[in-house]
Amino acid sequence: MTTLRRRPDTHSDSPGAAAGFLARYARMVSGRRSKWAVLLIWLVLISAGGSLAAKLGDVQDNDPETWLPSSAQSTQAVELAEKHFADKDSSTAIIIYARGGGLTDADRDKIAADRTALQDDIAVGDVAKPEVSEDGKAAFLSYPLRTSPSDNGVLTDAVSDSEDIVKKDAPDGLDIRIAGEAGSVRDFAEVYSGMDGALLGAALGVVALLLLLTYRSPVLWLIPLLTVFLASQVASGVVYLLAKHAGLLVNGLSAYILMILCVGVGTDYALLLIARYREELHRHADRHEAMQVAVRRSLPALAASAATVGVATLCLVFGSMNSTQGLGPVVAIGIAVVFLAMTSLLPALLVILGRWTFWPFVPRHTPGYDASAEKEHGTWARVAAAVGRRPRVIWAASIGVLAVLALGTTTVETGQTQAEQFTKSVDSVEGQHLLAKHFPAGSSAPADIYVPAAGADTALRTVQDVPGVESAESRRTAGGWTHLTAVFEDAPDSAAAKDTVERMRTALDKSEGESAEAVVGGQTAIVLDTSDAQKDEEMLLIPLILAVVLLMLILVLRAVVAPLVLLASVVVSFASAVGAASLLFHAIDYPRIDRGLLLIGFLFLVALGVDYTIFLMARVREEVKLRGHREGTLTGLTVTGGVITSAGVVLAATFCVLAAIPTVASLQQGLLIAIGILLDTFLVRSLLIPALSLSIGPRIWRPGHPEDEAPLPSERPAQTARVDVGT
């Protein structure tokens, strides 16, 4: 067979050492021999990571008090309880018995028998005498259960064993529920239990469908899907090792965000690389050379994207809450592993398998091929033409739409109650309703006050006089500290109960003697301290994330004006996403959000929103060097429109999979991020940014300009190349 040769295309946009590194890396992952070494390395990683990923659930910690900073009073209360008053670690369970017509003698006998059985077989402390309501229709038992910071299964099993005891031989018609902190933890554990495989399967199913629609090939979609699955397993394995041996805090939500992000972002990277590879297959007869160029041209944008998201999420380590600090490394690890897989394992697999994977639309070598010419009659060419005709009208209208949606932020409500945290009925919520119906609403979760023994009497009188306290009593003295409890008049997760905690703390701080050293804990205090910590984190982390993203954009685009414009656009887009999502939450009857949603939503929408802008503007900059500012901007939009839109739809659909978890927080998180991504994909990246770029003109690239940089030989389409045999 005749072989035509040309000098290998080894240049890149980056000068000097960077260009050399890009060329060497591209040759390594797609070389004729080195591709097999890459595949072997990943097989070793996958064999280890897969077995470890299955254990990730074993190291999750979903206890709310472990998320808080050590300075919070509720955290100090937990530490005092564990040190002096509890048998190591414990959590309070409440068993509620209710009968509409009033408790019968058989019911009361059952309650007494249950108390004895629980004391003998389950409780790690005293089971309190049954409290009977004034109307005689309900009663409850409270007692501590064993828990473990490193294994939530200990508490879950204890609650399940309690359930077996209290529901065995129960009189007909007696309603029995398990509530309290232990019941709530068990319900959350059951909600998340077994969801790993279901969520991963759902995410991969959504991605598979969208890849089929994108590629219209019965084979090609399998390759990126397999790669992202394997990458997610390696990432989960790394996170497991850090959680097991380095103290990294992982909870159920961060584990699922890791999984969803790996699948969604990995597919995005695959779409962009494969699209560029397909272009280069038209320009090069040899698929190895085509992949080398594709990797070299795609790698700077993909690396910038991964670095932006990774560094932005690592900002979370400066948060005050342990859960926030843990989420940053978890996400950064996932992004790093996915980036490496998509820029090494995926290219190796594609060149090993050859062109036939694109069947039936196999890209053939076409000398003089121009991607923009191929797309000149397509949808994105028409969009680009419309933007080019009236850029000022386009960006003004886009900002108008975003501003209208942002008005929805006025409807945002924070402060979810326990009853609002699940999308299905659970025992702990139903039990809380029964308690509120027959007892003071705060009976299920009294405040725990720990005070030096010398100040206990003063502290007790002070707490009893606080408005919102139904009753207070002294329970026990140990280790120089006295444990007081206070029952709220209101439900423990209500805003009124949180106000009572604040009044209690203020009153104790102003009291005389050692009572001023008292700390107030319990479930309500944990919720209050969590909300306060989240507010503090927003004030610190949001500006820090913006600064990091701005710096990354400046480094990527080698400009100042464009990064400022792009950063402003994603901030406006975030406000619009929050407004639109809030209106949707009201429409589906989940109006209140957890305060933490705002910070997490901001992080992902700013970081991921910038992603698509980086993909667009990196290609625009490349085209501007060849065609000038106006033509380069419109060409960049034309040739990237389809693939970036597909990437946005894939990522949005992947995050929607979080709605499968029956908690309101997961549903709202998935919907908020999906809405924001779609706004960035279809409005900000497609219309607003190109229109602003045209209106601002070449000044957007200040202080430099791509047109001032002489195009390198490699930036011209290849005309001939070595003929690829066996493709």
XYZ file of C-alpha atoms in Angstrom:
727
model
C 0.000 0.000 0.000
C 1.292 3.458 -0.876
C 2.320 5.541 2.090
C 2.215 9.334 2.046
C 4.134 11.117 4.764
C 4.249 14.597 6.181
C 6.091 16.061 9.124
C 4.203 15.051 12.317
C 1.948 17.723 13.752
C 3.661 18.285 17.088
C 2.954 21.938 17.859
C 0.322 23.407 20.117
C -0.967 26.733 21.318
C 1.290 26.565 24.339
C 4.928 27.610 23.935
C 8.077 25.891 25.071
C 7.972 23.244 27.766
C 4.178 23.116 27.830
C 4.057 22.283 24.131
C 6.638 19.562 24.618
C 4.703 18.048 27.495
C 1.438 18.081 25.525
C 3.110 16.370 22.598
C 4.720 13.688 24.761
C 1.519 13.038 26.694
C -0.537 12.772 23.506
C 1.958 10.293 22.016
C 1.963 8.249 25.221
C -1.814 7.743 25.468
C -2.327 7.050 21.777
C 0.990 5.600 20.592
C 1.121 2.305 18.723
C 2.760 0.498 21.633
C 2.257 2.827 24.596
C -1.553 2.632 24.318
C -1.316 -0.965 25.563
C 0.767 0.127 28.557
C -1.871 2.769 29.384
C -4.591 0.138 29.221
C -2.606 -2.204 31.474
C -2.049 0.502 34.096
C -5.766 1.256 34.238
C -6.663 -2.408 34.505
C -4.454 -2.628 37.597
C -6.061 0.490 39.096
C -9.560 -0.766 38.335
C -8.944 -4.184 39.859
C -7.923 -2.514 43.132
C -10.392 0.365 43.036
C -13.417 -1.775 42.263
C -13.075 -3.893 45.389
C -12.514 -0.835 47.581
C -15.395 1.138 46.050
C -17.851 -1.478 47.309
C -16.770 -0.649 50.879
C -17.393 3.105 50.654
C -20.707 2.808 52.499
C -18.886 1.279 55.470
C -17.011 4.514 56.197
C -19.875 6.965 55.788
C -20.862 9.028 58.827
C -24.329 10.599 58.672
C -24.632 11.732 62.310
C -25.386 15.508 62.250
C -23.265 16.317 65.324
C -20.112 14.973 63.654
C -20.448 17.581 60.901
C -20.243 20.604 63.202
C -17.121 22.561 64.171
C -15.664 21.788 67.591
C -16.401 25.345 68.766
C -20.179 24.884 68.517
C -21.978 24.480 71.852
C -23.906 21.477 70.527
C -20.602 19.747 69.708
C -19.252 20.497 73.185
C -22.458 19.073 74.656
C -21.987 15.814 72.736
C -18.400 15.558 73.965
C -19.455 16.103 77.594
C -22.238 13.538 77.259
C -19.878 10.919 75.867
C -17.234 11.642 78.493
C -19.378 11.688 81.639
C -22.946 10.585 81.034
C -23.155 7.987 78.298
C -21.804 4.470 77.853
C -19.333 5.594 75.172
C -21.480 6.689 72.187
C -25.266 6.710 72.374
C -28.350 8.134 70.688
C -31.834 8.567 72.172
C -34.751 6.548 70.814
C -38.411 7.328 71.502
C -41.111 4.634 71.243
C -44.591 6.176 70.811
C -47.757 4.173 71.475
C -51.134 5.635 70.479
C -54.750 4.515 70.216
C -57.521 6.825 69.059
C -60.047 5.510 71.568
C -57.614 5.618 74.473
C -54.960 3.164 75.705
C -56.383 -0.125 77.006
C -55.122 -2.230 79.899
C -53.604 -4.597 77.329
C -51.794 -1.635 75.768
C -50.396 -0.562 79.131
C -49.260 -4.112 79.882
C -47.527 -4.213 76.504
C -45.730 -0.934 77.240
C -44.530 -2.228 80.611
C -43.312 -5.489 79.042
C -41.519 -3.585 76.285
C -39.761 -1.412 78.843
C -38.391 -4.480 80.606
C -37.309 -6.152 77.347
C -35.649 -2.998 76.045
C -33.805 -2.505 79.331
C -32.549 -6.102 79.343
C -31.628 -6.525 75.675
C -31.204 -3.197 73.855
C -30.694 -0.030 75.915
C -27.200 1.087 76.986
C -28.667 3.188 79.790
C -31.886 3.548 81.781
C -35.211 3.200 79.978
C -37.318 6.020 81.431
C -40.698 5.310 82.995
C -43.496 5.598 80.433
C -44.971 9.063 80.022
C -48.746 8.957 79.462
C -50.622 11.823 77.821
C -53.338 13.712 79.723
C -55.992 12.428 77.338
C -54.894 8.844 77.966
C -54.554 8.162 74.236
C -50.760 7.959 73.965
C -47.594 7.086 75.857
C -43.891 6.999 75.109
C -40.673 5.406 76.302
C -37.238 6.995 75.874
C -33.861 5.279 76.195
C -30.279 5.457 74.848
C -29.043 3.147 72.098
C -25.513 2.200 71.165
C -24.083 4.064 68.205
C -20.655 4.309 66.596
C -19.057 7.250 64.792
C -17.393 4.872 62.343
C -20.325 2.531 61.694
C -23.914 3.771 61.419
C -25.005 0.155 61.078
C -24.587 -0.272 64.859
C -27.379 2.228 65.553
C -29.520 1.060 62.643
C -29.384 -2.511 63.899
C -30.250 -1.395 67.439
C -33.322 0.501 66.195
C -34.401 -2.483 64.096
C -34.006 -4.790 67.101
C -36.100 -2.371 69.161
C -38.754 -2.416 66.463
C -38.866 -6.209 66.543
C -39.454 -6.141 70.314
C -42.153 -3.461 70.455
C -44.151 -4.679 67.459
C -44.105 -8.345 68.469
C -47.473 -9.437 69.897
C -48.730 -5.838 69.881
C -52.502 -5.513 70.547
C -54.541 -4.915 67.387
C -55.112 -1.237 66.643
C -52.187 0.035 68.739
C -50.108 2.427 66.626
C -46.394 2.099 67.451
C -43.694 4.381 66.013
C -39.973 4.881 66.652
C -38.855 8.510 66.717
C -36.199 10.596 68.427
C -32.663 11.091 67.163
C -32.081 7.352 66.773
C -35.260 6.897 64.740
C -34.342 9.782 62.460
C -30.814 8.429 61.876
C -32.265 4.972 61.112
C -34.711 6.444 58.590
C -31.955 8.354 56.814
C -29.767 5.240 56.779
C -32.582 3.178 55.264
C -33.294 5.857 52.674
C -29.671 5.799 51.499
C -29.177 2.060 51.981
C -28.705 0.214 48.713
C -28.909 3.411 46.670
C -25.289 3.218 45.464
C -25.972 0.627 42.800
C -29.402 2.012 41.917
C -28.106 5.564 41.474
C -25.091 4.485 39.469
C -27.281 2.299 37.285
C -29.791 5.103 36.732
C -27.051 7.612 35.924
C -25.372 5.251 33.488
C -28.750 4.445 31.909
C -29.510 8.130 31.340
C -26.049 8.712 29.897
C -26.321 5.636 27.663
C -29.599 6.882 26.178
C -28.236 10.366 25.537
C -25.017 9.012 24.025
C -27.048 6.795 21.698
C -29.030 9.822 20.560
C -25.845 11.880 20.183
C -23.690 9.398 18.284
C -26.396 7.352 16.514
C -23.980 4.444 16.710
C -24.695 1.057 18.309
C -21.075 0.754 19.456
C -19.441 4.113 20.151
C -21.573 5.008 23.194
C -20.295 1.965 25.065
C -16.694 3.193 25.162
C -17.163 6.464 27.110
C -19.823 4.798 29.266
C -17.453 1.998 30.235
C -14.671 4.482 30.885
C -16.714 6.718 33.208
C -17.980 3.676 35.109
C -14.454 2.412 35.676
C -13.252 5.904 36.630
C -16.057 6.246 39.197
C -14.993 2.968 40.806
C -11.349 4.048 41.051
C -12.381 7.430 42.503
C -14.637 5.756 45.090
C -11.778 3.437 46.021
C -9.412 6.358 46.614
C -12.039 8.155 48.726
C -12.570 4.977 50.756
C -8.851 4.703 51.546
C -8.684 8.337 52.682
C -11.820 7.966 54.810
C -10.557 4.740 56.356
C -6.967 5.743 57.049
C -6.720 9.548 56.850
C -9.870 10.714 58.648
C -11.675 12.129 55.591
C -15.348 12.656 56.505
C -17.707 11.062 53.984
C -21.492 11.115 54.343
C -24.242 9.682 52.180
C -24.791 12.837 50.157
C -21.112 13.466 49.410
C -20.736 9.837 48.291
C -23.614 10.179 45.844
C -22.423 13.557 44.584
C -19.079 11.885 43.880
C -20.792 9.165 41.876
C -23.053 11.505 39.899
C -20.257 13.985 39.242
C -17.904 11.276 37.980
C -20.498 10.017 35.506
C -21.694 13.449 34.368
C -18.385 15.294 34.125
C -16.626 12.239 32.709
C -19.198 11.990 29.934
C -18.788 15.701 29.209
C -15.039 15.281 28.803
C -15.603 12.227 26.613
C -18.005 14.108 24.338
C -15.520 16.928 23.820
C -12.554 14.640 23.171
C -14.455 12.337 20.818
C -15.833 15.304 18.883
C -12.298 16.620 18.350
C -11.040 13.122 17.513
C -13.762 12.788 14.884
C -12.642 16.077 13.307
C -9.037 14.939 13.203
C -9.969 11.561 11.680
C -11.190 13.529 8.657
C -7.841 15.332 8.490
C -5.572 12.345 9.167
C -5.523 8.946 7.520
C -3.782 7.434 10.549
C -5.970 7.226 13.640
C -2.995 7.376 16.012
C -1.932 10.734 14.575
C -5.549 11.911 14.657
C -5.822 11.058 18.359
C -2.506 12.695 19.156
C -3.731 15.964 17.652
C -7.145 15.602 19.313
C -5.614 15.020 22.744
C -3.107 17.830 22.301
C -5.784 20.298 21.194
C -8.368 19.200 23.797
C -6.087 18.738 26.773
C -5.571 22.435 27.671
C -9.327 23.094 27.839
C -10.054 19.837 29.667
C -7.204 20.447 32.109
C -8.412 23.999 32.700
C -11.919 22.700 33.342
C -10.748 20.007 35.757
C -8.389 22.390 37.533
C -11.084 25.038 37.905
C -13.634 22.640 39.379
C -11.034 20.827 41.481
C -9.404 23.925 42.973
C -12.785 25.601 43.528
C -14.096 22.593 45.431
C -10.912 22.360 47.480
C -11.816 25.811 48.812
C -14.368 23.964 50.928
C -11.580 22.738 53.228
C -11.596 26.285 54.665
C -15.208 25.851 55.773
C -16.043 25.602 59.457
C -18.235 22.488 59.252
C -16.628 19.074 59.076
C -19.084 17.959 56.394
C -18.132 20.911 54.193
C -14.435 20.310 54.726
C -14.874 16.669 53.737
C -16.883 17.354 50.580
C -14.117 19.404 48.966
C -11.501 16.624 48.782
C -14.148 14.045 47.813
C -15.206 16.044 44.753
C -11.649 17.065 43.857
C -10.556 13.420 43.900
C -13.439 12.463 41.638
C -12.638 15.229 39.156
C -8.929 14.361 39.087
C -9.529 10.647 38.486
C -12.146 11.293 35.812
C -9.862 13.765 34.032
C -7.013 11.262 33.965
C -9.308 8.485 32.728
C -10.855 10.573 29.961
C -7.492 11.827 28.709
C -5.614 8.515 28.898
C -7.820 5.407 29.134
C -10.448 6.724 26.698
C -7.940 7.712 23.965
C -6.161 4.380 24.347
C -9.403 2.431 23.989
C -10.512 4.454 20.966
C -7.292 3.961 19.019
C -7.137 0.280 19.983
C -10.628 -0.315 18.626
C -10.248 1.833 15.501
C -12.567 3.871 13.287
C -15.228 1.185 13.012
C -16.581 2.173 16.446
C -18.214 5.194 14.745
C -20.270 2.886 12.497
C -22.465 3.597 10.605
C -21.102 7.180 10.373
C -17.421 6.337 10.095
C -15.273 9.494 9.635
C -13.089 9.065 6.525
C -9.872 10.859 5.701
C -10.863 13.982 3.725
C -7.940 16.219 2.598
C -8.731 19.887 3.162
C -11.461 19.095 5.684
C -12.896 22.129 7.535
C -15.226 21.424 10.447
C -16.916 24.815 10.196
C -17.648 24.259 6.516
C -19.244 20.908 7.328
C -21.548 22.605 9.819
C -22.271 25.760 7.825
C -25.844 24.706 7.096
C -26.553 23.255 10.534
C -28.545 24.519 13.507
C -25.585 26.094 15.258
C -24.529 27.916 12.112
C -27.981 29.516 12.089
C -27.685 30.369 15.771
C -24.260 31.928 15.166
C -25.630 33.903 12.224
C -28.474 35.248 14.363
C -26.036 36.278 17.096
C -23.803 37.904 14.508
C -26.630 39.978 13.032
C -27.893 41.524 16.280
C -25.483 40.908 19.152
C -26.737 43.823 21.279
C -30.333 42.689 21.066
C -29.314 39.113 21.884
C -27.299 39.912 24.999
C -29.834 42.459 26.256
C -32.671 39.946 25.861
C -30.608 37.210 27.513
C -29.824 39.374 30.522
C -33.516 40.334 30.693
C -34.570 36.680 30.880
C -31.960 35.935 33.545
C -33.026 38.985 35.571
C -36.691 37.950 35.501
C -35.812 34.448 36.675
C -33.574 35.908 39.393
C -36.613 37.640 40.892
C -37.625 34.206 42.092
C -34.879 34.439 44.735
C -37.315 36.553 46.759
C -39.370 33.382 47.320
C -36.493 31.364 48.818
C -37.349 29.924 52.248
C -34.769 28.197 54.452
C -35.187 26.066 57.568
C -36.552 22.637 56.724
C -38.279 20.800 59.553
C -37.808 17.070 60.067
C -41.196 16.411 58.480
C -40.042 18.269 55.359
C -36.841 16.274 54.858
C -38.346 13.166 53.241
C -40.385 12.677 50.092
C -42.066 9.594 51.566
C -43.600 8.659 54.910
C -41.113 7.462 57.549
C -41.563 6.312 61.150
C -39.619 9.119 62.814
C -41.778 11.787 61.162
C -45.043 9.978 61.893
C -43.877 9.462 65.465
C -43.132 13.168 65.835
C -46.661 13.955 64.631
C -48.134 11.621 67.277
C -46.018 13.203 70.016
C -47.007 16.718 68.979
C -50.663 15.673 69.005
C -50.690 14.256 72.555
C -47.696 15.781 74.372
C -45.744 19.030 74.396
C -44.267 19.132 70.903
C -40.712 19.220 72.246
C -41.033 15.969 74.195
C -39.267 13.917 71.512
C -36.020 15.887 71.703
C -35.467 17.894 74.898
C -32.559 20.279 75.092
C -29.510 18.871 76.869
C -27.791 21.373 79.156
C -24.462 20.528 80.794
C -23.324 22.802 83.622
C -20.617 22.599 86.315
C -22.226 20.933 89.319
C -21.735 23.975 91.574
C -23.905 26.073 89.268
C -26.601 23.450 88.582
C -29.331 24.922 90.825
C -28.893 28.420 89.416
C -28.853 27.085 85.851
C -32.017 25.048 86.439
C -33.936 28.082 87.745
C -32.650 30.167 84.841
C -33.748 27.621 82.226
C -37.197 27.173 83.821
C -37.840 30.912 83.460
C -36.940 31.040 79.746
C -39.995 31.698 77.517
C -40.696 28.677 75.308
C -39.566 26.093 77.891
C -42.397 23.763 78.939
C -40.447 22.106 81.752
C -36.899 21.495 82.947
C -35.313 19.049 85.372
C -31.961 17.863 86.708
C -31.088 14.311 85.591
C -27.755 13.366 86.918
C -24.343 14.556 88.111
C -21.060 12.949 87.085
C -17.457 14.065 86.633
C -18.175 17.472 88.155
C -20.935 18.233 85.632
C -24.711 18.125 85.949
C -27.027 17.148 83.102
C -30.224 19.173 82.814
C -33.001 18.621 80.286
C -35.550 21.124 79.034
C -38.704 20.279 77.080
C -39.758 22.861 74.507
C -43.302 24.085 74.078
C -42.795 23.857 70.306
C -41.634 21.107 67.948
C -37.859 20.663 68.348
C -37.148 21.389 64.678
C -39.292 24.516 64.522
C -38.048 28.099 64.280
C -39.709 28.816 67.643
C -37.670 26.065 69.343
C -34.461 27.459 67.838
C -35.372 30.882 69.215
C -35.866 29.256 72.629
C -32.349 27.762 72.454
C -30.910 31.197 71.714
C -32.828 32.730 74.630
C -31.653 29.894 76.872
C -28.011 30.433 75.933
C -28.282 34.180 76.419
C -29.897 33.782 79.833
C -27.279 31.279 80.986
C -24.421 33.481 79.756
C -25.801 36.314 81.901
C -26.398 34.157 84.973
C -24.169 34.221 88.058
C -21.332 31.922 88.994
C -20.499 28.687 87.257
C -23.916 28.427 85.618
C -22.568 30.872 83.020
C -20.274 28.068 81.804
C -23.236 25.914 80.792
C -23.469 24.592 77.227
C -26.793 23.903 75.517
C -26.998 20.951 73.135
C -29.518 18.518 71.700
C -31.156 18.157 68.304
C -32.536 21.689 68.160
C -29.171 23.173 69.113
C -27.476 21.073 66.420
C -29.861 22.431 63.778
C -29.324 26.000 65.014
C -25.524 25.700 65.131
C -25.524 24.088 61.672
C -27.488 27.002 60.230
C -25.167 29.561 61.852
C -22.084 27.708 60.588
C -23.537 27.597 57.069
C -24.070 31.363 57.103
C -20.467 31.910 58.178
C -19.250 29.581 55.423
C -21.182 31.483 52.769
C -19.528 34.742 53.793
C -16.054 33.187 53.564
C -16.248 30.600 50.799
C -18.328 32.324 48.114
C -15.820 35.203 47.623
C -12.942 32.703 47.825
C -14.474 30.474 45.136
C -15.089 33.486 42.894
C -11.478 34.612 43.296
C -10.168 31.142 42.443
C -12.396 30.833 39.368
C -11.362 34.305 38.167
C -7.680 33.438 38.533
C -8.139 30.179 36.625
C -9.950 31.986 33.794
C -7.167 34.568 33.542
C -4.580 31.793 33.274
C -6.587 29.858 30.690
C -7.610 32.731 28.422
C -4.489 34.875 28.978
C -6.737 37.898 29.318
C -8.388 40.010 32.022
C -11.494 41.522 30.439
C -12.932 38.223 29.189
C -12.591 36.469 32.577
C -14.371 39.345 34.334
C -17.217 39.184 31.820
C -17.461 35.410 32.087
C -17.420 35.441 35.888
C -20.172 38.051 35.998
C -22.250 35.945 33.621
C -22.076 32.804 35.757
C -22.951 34.752 38.923
C -26.041 36.157 37.209
C -26.802 32.676 35.918
C -26.579 31.281 39.468
C -29.030 33.863 40.781
C -31.404 32.978 37.940
C -31.074 29.270 38.650
C -31.851 29.788 42.347
C -34.860 31.937 41.464
C -36.229 29.467 38.910
C -35.576 26.505 41.223
C -37.295 28.231 44.153
C -40.422 28.798 42.065
C -40.322 25.131 41.039
C -39.901 24.008 44.665
C -43.025 25.951 45.613
C -44.884 24.414 42.670
C -44.037 20.840 43.740
C -44.850 21.628 47.398
C -41.307 21.515 48.784
C -40.842 25.267 49.352
C -38.229 25.267 52.128
C -34.586 24.464 51.454
C -31.733 23.441 53.690
C -29.388 26.407 54.054
C -26.449 24.345 52.819
C -28.049 24.036 49.379
C -27.067 27.619 48.545
C -23.336 27.107 49.080
C -23.182 23.702 47.386
C -25.354 24.939 44.534
C -23.158 28.010 44.129
C -19.998 25.922 44.057
C -21.186 23.496 41.416
C -23.040 25.969 39.235
C -20.206 28.477 39.154
C -17.526 25.817 38.626
C -19.510 23.741 36.123
C -20.975 26.814 34.438
C -17.489 28.143 33.829
C -16.638 24.732 32.378
C -18.789 25.230 29.302
C -17.564 28.772 28.897
C -13.972 27.513 28.997
C -14.762 24.921 26.325
C -16.339 27.604 24.127
C -13.827 30.399 24.643
C -10.784 28.136 24.331
C -12.004 27.135 20.862
C -12.981 30.718 20.042
C -9.482 31.879 20.943
C -8.030 29.223 18.660
C -10.274 30.309 15.786
C -9.670 34.031 16.391
C -5.952 33.473 15.731
C -6.830 32.118 12.301
C -9.909 34.097 11.257
C -10.062 37.329 13.243
C -12.288 38.245 16.185
C -15.758 38.324 14.644
C -15.397 35.315 12.363
C -13.453 33.381 14.995
C -16.151 33.953 17.616
C -18.954 32.789 15.338
C -16.922 29.836 14.054
C -16.117 28.770 17.604
C -19.819 28.851 18.483
C -20.713 26.905 15.339
C -18.241 24.051 15.741
C -18.695 23.622 19.512
C -22.434 24.256 19.740
C -23.582 20.689 19.259
C -21.048 18.930 21.469
C -21.236 21.422 24.358
C -25.030 21.334 24.267
C -24.938 17.554 24.383
C -22.521 17.744 27.312
C -24.806 20.137 29.188
C -27.880 17.994 28.636
C -25.991 14.888 29.802
C -24.741 16.577 32.980
C -28.148 18.093 33.794
C -29.901 14.764 33.251
C -27.306 13.006 35.392
C -27.885 15.343 38.327
C -31.638 14.821 37.991
C -30.962 11.215 39.003
C -30.464 12.542 42.567
C -34.258 12.901 42.668
C -34.386 9.108 43.003
C -33.194 9.477 46.618
C -36.364 10.008 48.701
C -35.045 13.046 50.570
C -36.048 16.603 49.788
C -32.426 17.813 50.010
C -31.329 15.426 47.242
C -34.319 16.286 45.063
C -33.718 20.020 45.423
C -29.989 19.711 44.879
C -30.462 17.731 41.686
C -33.096 20.111 40.311
C -31.173 23.287 41.191
C -27.958 22.114 39.546
C -29.820 20.757 36.503
C -31.675 24.051 36.002
C -28.450 26.039 36.342
C -26.567 23.827 33.897
C -29.332 24.097 31.301
C -29.388 27.890 31.653
C -25.612 27.984 31.168
C -25.813 25.603 28.216
C -28.653 27.109 26.201
C -28.690 30.759 27.224
C -25.412 31.940 28.736
C -22.922 29.968 26.637
C -24.965 29.876 23.419
C -26.259 33.443 23.280
C -25.079 35.782 26.036
C -21.314 35.159 25.906
C -20.929 35.184 22.077
C -23.123 38.271 21.812
C -21.165 40.122 24.491
C -17.909 39.062 22.840
C -19.009 40.549 19.528
C -20.289 43.760 21.135
C -17.158 44.315 23.197
C -14.995 43.417 20.238
C -11.272 42.584 20.316
C -10.972 44.513 23.595
C -12.370 41.450 25.357
C -8.933 39.797 24.967
C -7.036 42.631 26.659
C -4.300 43.068 27.650
C -3.239 40.774 24.761
C -5.008 39.585 21.646
C -4.992 36.211 19.872
C -4.778 37.875 16.436
C -1.377 39.270 17.390
C -0.052 35.720 17.777
C 1.202 34.200 14.530
C -0.573 30.871 13.834
C 1.703 27.878 14.164
C 1.998 25.452 11.247
C 0.088 22.847 13.178
C -2.945 25.123 13.373
C -3.483 24.673 9.650
C -5.561 21.646 8.656
C -3.417 18.671 7.693
C -3.570 17.889 3.977
C -1.871 14.518 3.898
C -0.875 11.913 6.403
C 0.303 8.357 6.625
C -2.378 5.990 5.382
C -3.915 3.989 8.250
C -4.162 0.300 7.496
C -6.463 -2.040 9.339
C -9.084 0.614 10.176
